[in-house]
Coordinates of C-alpha atoms in Angstrom, one line a residue:
X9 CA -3.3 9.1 -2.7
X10 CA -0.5 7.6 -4.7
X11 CA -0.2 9.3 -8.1
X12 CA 0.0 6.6 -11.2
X13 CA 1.0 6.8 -14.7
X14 CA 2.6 4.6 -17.1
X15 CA 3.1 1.8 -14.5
X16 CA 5.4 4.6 -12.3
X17 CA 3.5 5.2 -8.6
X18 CA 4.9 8.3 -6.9
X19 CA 3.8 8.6 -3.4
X20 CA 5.2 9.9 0.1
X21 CA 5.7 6.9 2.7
X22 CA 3.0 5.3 4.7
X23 CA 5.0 5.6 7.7
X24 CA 8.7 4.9 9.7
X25 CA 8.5 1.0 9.1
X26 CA 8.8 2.1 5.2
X27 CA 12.1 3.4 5.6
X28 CA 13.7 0.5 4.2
X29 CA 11.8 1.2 1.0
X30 CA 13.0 4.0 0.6
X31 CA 16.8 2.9 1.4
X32 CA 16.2 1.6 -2.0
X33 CA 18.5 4.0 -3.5
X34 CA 21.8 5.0 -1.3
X35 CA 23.0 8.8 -0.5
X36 CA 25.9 9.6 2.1
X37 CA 23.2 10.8 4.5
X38 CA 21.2 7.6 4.7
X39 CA 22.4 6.4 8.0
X40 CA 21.1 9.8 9.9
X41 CA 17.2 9.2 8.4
X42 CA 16.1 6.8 11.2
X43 CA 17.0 9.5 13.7
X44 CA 15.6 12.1 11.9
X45 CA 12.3 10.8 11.4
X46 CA 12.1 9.7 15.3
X47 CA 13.4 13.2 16.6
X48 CA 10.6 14.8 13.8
X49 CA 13.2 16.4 12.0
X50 CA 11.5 14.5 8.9
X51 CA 7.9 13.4 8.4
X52 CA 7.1 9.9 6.5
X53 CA 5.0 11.8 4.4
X54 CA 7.8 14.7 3.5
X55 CA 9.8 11.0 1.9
X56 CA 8.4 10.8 -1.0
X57 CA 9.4 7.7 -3.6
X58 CA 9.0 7.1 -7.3
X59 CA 8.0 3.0 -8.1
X60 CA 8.2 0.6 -11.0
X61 CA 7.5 -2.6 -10.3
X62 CA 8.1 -1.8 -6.5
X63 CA 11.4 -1.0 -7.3
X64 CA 12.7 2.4 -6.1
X65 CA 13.8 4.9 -9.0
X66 CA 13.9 8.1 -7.4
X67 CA 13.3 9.2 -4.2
X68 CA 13.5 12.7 -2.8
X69 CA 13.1 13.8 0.9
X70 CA 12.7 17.5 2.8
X71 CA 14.2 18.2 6.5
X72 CA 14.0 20.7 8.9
X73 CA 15.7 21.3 12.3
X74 CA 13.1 20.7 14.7
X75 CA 9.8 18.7 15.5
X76 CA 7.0 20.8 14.3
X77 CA 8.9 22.9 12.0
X78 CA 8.1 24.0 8.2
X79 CA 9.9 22.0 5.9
X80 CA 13.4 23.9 5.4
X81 CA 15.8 22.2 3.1
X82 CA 14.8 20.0 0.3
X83 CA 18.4 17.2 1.0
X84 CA 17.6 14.2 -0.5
X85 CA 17.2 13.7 -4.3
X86 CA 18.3 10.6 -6.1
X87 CA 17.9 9.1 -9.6
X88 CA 18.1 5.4 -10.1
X89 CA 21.9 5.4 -12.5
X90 CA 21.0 2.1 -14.3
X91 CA 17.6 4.1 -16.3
X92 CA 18.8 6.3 -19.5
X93 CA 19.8 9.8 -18.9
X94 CA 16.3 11.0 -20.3
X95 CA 14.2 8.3 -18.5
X96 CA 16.1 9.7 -15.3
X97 CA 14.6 13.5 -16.1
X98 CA 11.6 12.3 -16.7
X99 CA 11.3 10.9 -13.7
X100 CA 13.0 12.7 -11.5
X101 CA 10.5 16.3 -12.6
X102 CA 7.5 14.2 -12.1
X103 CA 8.7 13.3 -8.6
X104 CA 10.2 16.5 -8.3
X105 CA 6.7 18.4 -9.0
X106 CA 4.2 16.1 -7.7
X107 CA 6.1 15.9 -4.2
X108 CA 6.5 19.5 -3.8
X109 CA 2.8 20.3 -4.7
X110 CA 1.8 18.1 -1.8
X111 CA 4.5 19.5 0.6
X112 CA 5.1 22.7 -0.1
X113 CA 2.9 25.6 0.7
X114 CA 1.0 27.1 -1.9
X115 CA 2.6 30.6 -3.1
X116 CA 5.5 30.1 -1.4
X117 CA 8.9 29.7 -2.6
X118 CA 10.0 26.2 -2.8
X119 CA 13.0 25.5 -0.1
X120 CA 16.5 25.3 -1.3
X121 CA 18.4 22.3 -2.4
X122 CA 21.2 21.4 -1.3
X123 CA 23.2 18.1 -2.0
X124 CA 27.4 16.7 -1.1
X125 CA 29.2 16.0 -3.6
X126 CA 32.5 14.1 -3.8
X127 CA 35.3 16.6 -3.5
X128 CA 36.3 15.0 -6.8
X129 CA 33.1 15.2 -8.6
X130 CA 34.0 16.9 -12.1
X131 CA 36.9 14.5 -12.5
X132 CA 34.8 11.5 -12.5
X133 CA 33.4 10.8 -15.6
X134 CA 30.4 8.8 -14.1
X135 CA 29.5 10.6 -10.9
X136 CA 29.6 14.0 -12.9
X137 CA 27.2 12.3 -15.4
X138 CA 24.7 11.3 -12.9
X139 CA 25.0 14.6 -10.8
X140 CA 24.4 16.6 -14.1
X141 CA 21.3 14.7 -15.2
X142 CA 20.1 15.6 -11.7
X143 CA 21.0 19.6 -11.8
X144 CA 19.4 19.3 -15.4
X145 CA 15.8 18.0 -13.5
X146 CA 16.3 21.1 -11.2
X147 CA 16.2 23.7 -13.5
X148 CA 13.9 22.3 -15.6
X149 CA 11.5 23.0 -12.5
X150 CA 13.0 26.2 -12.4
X151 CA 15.9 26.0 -9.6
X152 CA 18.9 27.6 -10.2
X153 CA 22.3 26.5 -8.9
X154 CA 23.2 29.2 -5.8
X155 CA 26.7 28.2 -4.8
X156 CA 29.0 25.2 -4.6
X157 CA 31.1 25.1 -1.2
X158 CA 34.0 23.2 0.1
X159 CA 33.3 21.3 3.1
X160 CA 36.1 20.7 5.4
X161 CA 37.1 18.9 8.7
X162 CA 39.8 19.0 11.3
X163 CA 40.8 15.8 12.6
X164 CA 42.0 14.9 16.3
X165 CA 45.8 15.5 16.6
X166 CA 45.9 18.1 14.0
X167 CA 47.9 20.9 15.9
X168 CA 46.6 23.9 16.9
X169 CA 48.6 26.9 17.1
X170 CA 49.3 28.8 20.3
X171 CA 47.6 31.9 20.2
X172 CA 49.6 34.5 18.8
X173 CA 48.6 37.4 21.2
X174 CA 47.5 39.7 18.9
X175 CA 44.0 38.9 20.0
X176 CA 42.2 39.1 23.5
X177 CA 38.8 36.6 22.9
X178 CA 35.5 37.0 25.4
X179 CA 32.6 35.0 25.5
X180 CA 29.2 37.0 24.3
X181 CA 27.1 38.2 26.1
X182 CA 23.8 38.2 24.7
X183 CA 22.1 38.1 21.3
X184 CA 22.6 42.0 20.8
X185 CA 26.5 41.4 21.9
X186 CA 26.9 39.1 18.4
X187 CA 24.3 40.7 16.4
X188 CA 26.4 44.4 16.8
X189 CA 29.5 42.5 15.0
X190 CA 27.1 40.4 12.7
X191 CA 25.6 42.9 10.9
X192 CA 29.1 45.2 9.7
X193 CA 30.2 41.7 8.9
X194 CA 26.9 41.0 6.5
X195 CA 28.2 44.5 4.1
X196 CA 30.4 42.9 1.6
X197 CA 30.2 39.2 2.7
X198 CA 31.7 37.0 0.0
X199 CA 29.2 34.3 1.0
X200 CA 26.8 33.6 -1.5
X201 CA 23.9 32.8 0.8
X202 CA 24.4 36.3 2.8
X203 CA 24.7 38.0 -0.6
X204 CA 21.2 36.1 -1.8
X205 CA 19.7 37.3 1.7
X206 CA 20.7 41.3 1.2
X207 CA 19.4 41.0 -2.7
X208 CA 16.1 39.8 -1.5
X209 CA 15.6 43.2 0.2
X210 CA 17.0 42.4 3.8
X211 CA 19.0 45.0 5.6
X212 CA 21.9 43.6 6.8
X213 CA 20.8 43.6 10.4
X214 CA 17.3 42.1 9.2
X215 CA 19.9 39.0 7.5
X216 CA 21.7 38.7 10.7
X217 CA 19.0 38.7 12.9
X218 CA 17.6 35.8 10.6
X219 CA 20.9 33.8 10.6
X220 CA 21.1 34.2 14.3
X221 CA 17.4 33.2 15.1
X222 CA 17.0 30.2 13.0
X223 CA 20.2 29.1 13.1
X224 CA 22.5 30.0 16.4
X225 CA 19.7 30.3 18.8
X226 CA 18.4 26.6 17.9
X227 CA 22.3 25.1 18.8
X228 CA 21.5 22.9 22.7
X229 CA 25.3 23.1 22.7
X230 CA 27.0 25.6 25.3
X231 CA 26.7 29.4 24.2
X232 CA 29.7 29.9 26.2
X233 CA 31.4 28.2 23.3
X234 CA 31.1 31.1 21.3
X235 CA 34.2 34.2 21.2
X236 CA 34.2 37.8 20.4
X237 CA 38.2 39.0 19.4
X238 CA 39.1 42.1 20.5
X239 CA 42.1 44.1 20.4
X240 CA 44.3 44.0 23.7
X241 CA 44.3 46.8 25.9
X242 CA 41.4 48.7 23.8
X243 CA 38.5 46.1 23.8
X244 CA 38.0 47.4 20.3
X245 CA 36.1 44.2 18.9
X246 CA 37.9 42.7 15.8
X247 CA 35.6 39.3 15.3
X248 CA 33.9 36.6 16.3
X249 CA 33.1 32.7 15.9
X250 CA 30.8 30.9 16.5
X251 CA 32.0 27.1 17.6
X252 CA 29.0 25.2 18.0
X253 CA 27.6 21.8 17.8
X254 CA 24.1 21.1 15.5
X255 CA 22.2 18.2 15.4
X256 CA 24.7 16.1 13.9
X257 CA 28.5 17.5 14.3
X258 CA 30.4 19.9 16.0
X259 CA 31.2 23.0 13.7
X260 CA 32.7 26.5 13.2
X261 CA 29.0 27.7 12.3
X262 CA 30.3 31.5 11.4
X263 CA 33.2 33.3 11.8
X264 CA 33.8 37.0 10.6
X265 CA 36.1 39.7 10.7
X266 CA 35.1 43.1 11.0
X267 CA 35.1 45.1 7.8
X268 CA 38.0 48.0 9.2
X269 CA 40.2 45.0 10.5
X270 CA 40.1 42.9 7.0
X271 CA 43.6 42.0 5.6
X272 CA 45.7 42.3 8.6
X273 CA 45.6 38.1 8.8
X274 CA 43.4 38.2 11.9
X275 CA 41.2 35.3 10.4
X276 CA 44.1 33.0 11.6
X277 CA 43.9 34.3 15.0
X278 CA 39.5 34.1 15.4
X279 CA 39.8 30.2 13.8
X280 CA 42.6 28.9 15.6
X281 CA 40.6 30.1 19.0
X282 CA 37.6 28.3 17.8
X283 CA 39.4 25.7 16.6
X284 CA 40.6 25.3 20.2
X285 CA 37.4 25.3 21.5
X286 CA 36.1 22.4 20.3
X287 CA 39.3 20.3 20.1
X288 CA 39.6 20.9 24.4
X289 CA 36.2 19.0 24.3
X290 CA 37.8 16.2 22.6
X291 CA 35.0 16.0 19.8
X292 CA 35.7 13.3 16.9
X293 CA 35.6 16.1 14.3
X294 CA 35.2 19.4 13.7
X295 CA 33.1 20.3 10.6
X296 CA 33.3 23.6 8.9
X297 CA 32.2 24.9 5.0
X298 CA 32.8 28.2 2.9
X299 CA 31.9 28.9 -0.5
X300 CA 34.6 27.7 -3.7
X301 CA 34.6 31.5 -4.3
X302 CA 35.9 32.4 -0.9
X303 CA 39.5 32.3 -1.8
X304 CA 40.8 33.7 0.9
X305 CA 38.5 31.6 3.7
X306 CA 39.5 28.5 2.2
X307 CA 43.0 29.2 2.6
X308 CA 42.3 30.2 6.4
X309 CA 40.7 26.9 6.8
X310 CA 43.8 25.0 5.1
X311 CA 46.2 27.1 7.1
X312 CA 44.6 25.7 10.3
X313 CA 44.8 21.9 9.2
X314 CA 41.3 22.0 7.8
X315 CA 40.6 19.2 4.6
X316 CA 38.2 19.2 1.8
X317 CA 36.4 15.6 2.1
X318 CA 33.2 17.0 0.3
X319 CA 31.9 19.7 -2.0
X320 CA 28.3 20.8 -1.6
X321 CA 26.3 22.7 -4.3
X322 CA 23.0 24.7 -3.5
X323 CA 20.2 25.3 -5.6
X324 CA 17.4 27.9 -5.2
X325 CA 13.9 28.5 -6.7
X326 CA 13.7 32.5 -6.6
X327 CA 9.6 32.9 -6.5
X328 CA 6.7 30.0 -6.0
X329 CA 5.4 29.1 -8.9
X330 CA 5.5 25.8 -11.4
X331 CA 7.7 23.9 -13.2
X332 CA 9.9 26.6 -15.4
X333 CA 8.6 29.9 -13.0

């Protein structure tokens, strides 16, 4: 039932045909919703929309990465810029919280935020208004921001290097192939995610055995895609990346180094094989992302012709619980 107060309804869609409802308010993502919601990826009644006078002035949505599936990422959140700053965080938290209590199961942790951000955002006095009104709703319901990351893309007819030799690269074999490497590469990740994962009590083969099951086993693109670096002559195993395509883009989902080989520069070596993966199937793009912290990834990424054409920023609610827990 629609939830009413003050003249503001707040209610999930009826259905698909309301979609152009709740195109009331724009977000970079729009364009993929109509495909999401007939591939199951979203449910009408995850889309949830805040109205005065019938006019849209929020809107928030959940996503997950296959029909049937819990909801995994909260991804669509959006205030309506022409209402005052305190009007928007008003709103927003009473979307915010009556939306989640319908969606989200009881006594569990609500699922992460994550938004894209201009890769300009702070320098624009009105976008970083608007964005900060928003962060200010999340953590008044008790969210707190996780990491912000650069998201990058190679372009057709960037070059790619020729290999440098120092590397042999193999296919894997098999989920315990990848999962060997994974795990060494978890201990002391700089990525903020992996670090949240191994504070929540994970070991780090528990974490990779997570990333790997909900994340590279659901890719339909071809496994043999994927590269393990190894030193010439020994087969001792420096790396490996993961070049992949999800439901939207082809990517470099994960790519490590080993913890003994760090510093030797072989980063260039695993990316540019990836890299090289994907550009022989003459994709449009390749997308990749690393946290604004990972210095030396970032750099990697720019060496290889890599550009930052977003930001994103992640926000995390660390037990279930209500607004402030």
């Amino acid at each position: 039932m629609p939830d009413a107060h003050d003249g503001l309804v707040l209610r999930p869609l009826s259905g698909p045909e309301e979609l152009d409802l709740f195109l009331g308010l724009s977000y970079v993502l729009d364009d993929e919703l109509a495909d999401d919601l007939e591939t199951g990826r979203r449910l009408p009644e995850w889309m949830w929309v805040a109205l005065r006078d019938d006019r849209v002035v929020a809107r928030l949505a959940w996503w997950t990465n296959a029909r049937g599936g819990e909801p995994l990422a909260l991804d669509f959140f959006d205030l309506d810029a022409a209402l005052p700053a305190q009007e928007r965080i008003a709103t927003g938290l009473r979307l915010l919280e009556t939306a989640s209590a319908a969606v989200v199961p009881a006594g569990t942790a609500r699922p992460e935020f994550g938004r894209f951000l201009p890769a300009d955002w702070r320098e624009d006095a009105a976008v970083r208004e608007e964005l900060e009104t928003l962060f200010a709703v999340l953590e008044k319901a008790g969210a707190r921001p996780l990491v912000e990351r650069l998201r990058l893309e190679w372009r057709p007819g960037t070059p790619v290097a020729e290999p440098s030799g120092r590397l042999a690269f193999r296919p894997v074999r098999d989920r315990e192939d990848l999962l060997a490497l994974m795990t060494p590469v978890m201990e002391g990740t700089l990525d903020a995610h992996g670090q949240a994962d191994l504070a929540s009590g994970l070991s780090a083969r528990e974490a990779a055995e997570q990333h790997y099951d909900e994340e590279f086993a659901q890719y339909a693109s071809p496994r043999e895609w994927w590269r393990i670096a190894e030193l010439p002559g020994t087969g001792e195993p420096v790396g490996f990346v993961i070049p992949a395509r999800n439901n939207y883009h082809h990517t470099i989902a994960y790519i490590g180094v080993l913890p003994a080989h760090r510093g030797k520069g072989y980063i260039d070596d695993v990316l540019r094989e990836g890299t090289a993966v994907l550009a022989a199937q003459d994709v449009p793009r390749i997308r990749a992302a690393t946290d604004l912290a990972n210095v030396p990834m970032a750099h990697a990424f720019a060496r290889a012709g890599y550009v930052t054409f977003q930001r994103a920023i992640n926000f995390v609610w660390d037990a279930p619980g209500t607004t402030g827990s």
